Amino acid sequence: YDRILDSFNGFPAVKKQLQFPESHAKVVCDTVKVTRATMKKMMLDKLRSPEEQRAIRRLVARVFGLVAECFKAFGKVLDEKQAGALKETLASLGFVEAASKLWSSWSAVNAEAEEKKEAVEEKKGDKKDDKKDKKDKKDDK
C-alpha cells in the first residue's frame, strides 16, 4: 500500500489565492526547492529502522507526486530555472530517467511556445513595417 500516491489536483488553494499562472508556478516550485533542501538535511540515505524507511518511502512518493503534478499543472509557464529545479529534485530522489523525461517534455513544450511567440512578433513586425511604408509614401508625395 506504499505505492498509492497522494494527488494534489492542480493546487486549488494556490490558484484561489494568486491570480496568474506564473505566480502559481513560482510558489509551487519554491515549495519543491525548500522540500528538497529539507530532505537533504535529513540525510535520508542513512540506514534507518523499518518504520522510518516506510515513512521515508511515503515522503519520497509524495514529493514525486508533488513534482509530477507541478509539471502537469504548470509545465507551459515554467521557466528554465523552475524546470531545472523540478528535474534536480527528481534526480536527487533517484528518479533519473523521470527527470530526463521531464526535461525533454519541458524543452518540447517550451520550443513550441517560443515558436508561437516568434510568429506573433513577426506578424506585429510586419504590421509595423506596413505602417512605415504607408507613412513613407505619404511623405514622398
Coordinates of C-alpha atoms in Angstrom, one line a residue, residues 6-124:
D6 CA -1.4 11.4 -3.0
S7 CA -2.9 13.7 -5.6
F8 CA -2.5 17.5 -5.4
N9 CA -5.2 18.0 -8.1
G10 CA -3.9 21.2 -9.7
F11 CA -3.3 23.1 -6.4
P12 CA -6.7 24.7 -6.0
A13 CA -5.8 26.6 -2.8
V14 CA -2.8 28.2 -4.6
K15 CA -4.9 29.1 -7.6
K16 CA -7.5 30.6 -5.3
Q17 CA -5.0 32.9 -3.6
L18 CA -3.0 34.0 -6.6
Q19 CA -4.2 35.4 -9.9
F20 CA -1.6 34.5 -12.6
P21 CA -0.4 31.0 -13.5
E22 CA 3.3 32.2 -13.4
S23 CA 2.7 33.1 -9.7
H24 CA 1.2 29.7 -9.1
A25 CA 4.2 28.0 -10.7
K26 CA 6.7 30.1 -8.7
V27 CA 5.1 29.3 -5.4
V28 CA 4.9 25.6 -6.0
C29 CA 8.4 25.4 -7.4
D30 CA 9.7 27.3 -4.4
T31 CA 7.9 24.8 -2.2
V32 CA 9.6 21.9 -4.1
K33 CA 13.0 23.6 -3.7
V34 CA 12.6 24.0 0.1
T35 CA 11.3 20.5 0.4
R36 CA 14.4 19.2 -1.5
A37 CA 16.7 21.2 0.7
T38 CA 15.0 19.9 3.9
M39 CA 15.2 16.3 2.7
K40 CA 18.9 16.7 2.0
K41 CA 19.4 18.0 5.6
M42 CA 17.5 15.0 6.9
M43 CA 20.2 12.7 5.4
L44 CA 17.6 10.1 4.3
D45 CA 20.2 7.8 2.8
K46 CA 21.5 6.7 6.2
L47 CA 20.3 3.3 7.4
R48 CA 17.2 3.6 9.5
S49 CA 14.7 1.3 11.2
P50 CA 12.0 -0.4 9.0
E51 CA 9.3 2.0 10.3
E52 CA 11.4 5.1 9.4
Q53 CA 12.2 3.5 6.0
R54 CA 8.4 3.2 5.3
A55 CA 7.9 6.8 6.3
I56 CA 10.8 7.9 4.0
R57 CA 9.3 5.9 1.1
R58 CA 6.0 7.7 1.7
L59 CA 7.7 11.0 1.8
V60 CA 9.6 10.3 -1.4
A61 CA 6.4 9.2 -3.1
R62 CA 4.6 12.4 -2.1
V63 CA 7.4 14.6 -3.3
F64 CA 7.5 12.7 -6.6
G65 CA 3.7 13.3 -6.8
L66 CA 4.2 17.0 -6.0
V67 CA 6.8 17.4 -8.8
A68 CA 4.6 15.5 -11.3
E69 CA 1.5 17.5 -10.5
C70 CA 3.5 20.7 -10.6
F71 CA 4.8 19.9 -14.1
K72 CA 1.3 18.7 -15.2
A73 CA -0.4 21.9 -13.9
F74 CA 2.3 24.5 -14.8
G75 CA 4.5 22.9 -17.5
K76 CA 3.6 25.5 -20.1
V77 CA 4.5 28.5 -17.8
L78 CA 7.6 27.2 -16.1
D79 CA 10.9 29.0 -16.9
E80 CA 14.2 27.2 -17.3
K81 CA 15.2 27.6 -13.6
Q82 CA 11.9 26.2 -12.3
A83 CA 12.0 23.3 -14.7
G84 CA 15.6 22.7 -13.7
A85 CA 14.7 22.7 -10.0
L86 CA 12.0 20.1 -10.7
K87 CA 14.5 18.0 -12.7
E88 CA 17.1 18.2 -9.9
T89 CA 14.6 17.2 -7.3
L90 CA 13.6 14.1 -9.2
A91 CA 17.2 13.2 -9.9
S92 CA 18.2 13.7 -6.2
L93 CA 15.4 11.3 -5.2
G94 CA 16.8 8.7 -7.6
F95 CA 14.4 9.1 -10.4
V96 CA 17.0 10.0 -13.0
E97 CA 15.0 8.7 -16.0
A98 CA 11.9 10.5 -14.9
A99 CA 14.0 13.7 -14.5
S100 CA 15.3 13.4 -18.1
K101 CA 11.8 12.8 -19.4
L102 CA 10.5 15.8 -17.6
W103 CA 13.3 18.0 -19.0
S104 CA 12.8 16.7 -22.6
S105 CA 9.0 17.3 -22.2
W106 CA 9.6 20.8 -20.9
S107 CA 12.0 21.5 -23.7
A108 CA 9.5 20.4 -26.3
V109 CA 6.7 22.5 -24.8
N110 CA 9.0 25.5 -24.4
A111 CA 10.1 25.2 -28.0
E112 CA 6.5 25.2 -29.3
A113 CA 5.7 28.2 -27.1
E114 CA 8.8 30.1 -28.4
E115 CA 7.9 29.4 -32.0
K116 CA 4.3 30.7 -31.4
K117 CA 5.7 33.8 -29.7
E118 CA 8.1 34.5 -32.5
A119 CA 5.3 34.0 -35.1
V120 CA 3.2 36.6 -33.2
E121 CA 6.2 39.0 -33.0
E122 CA 6.8 38.6 -36.8
K123 CA 3.2 39.5 -37.5
K124 CA 3.4 42.5 -35.3

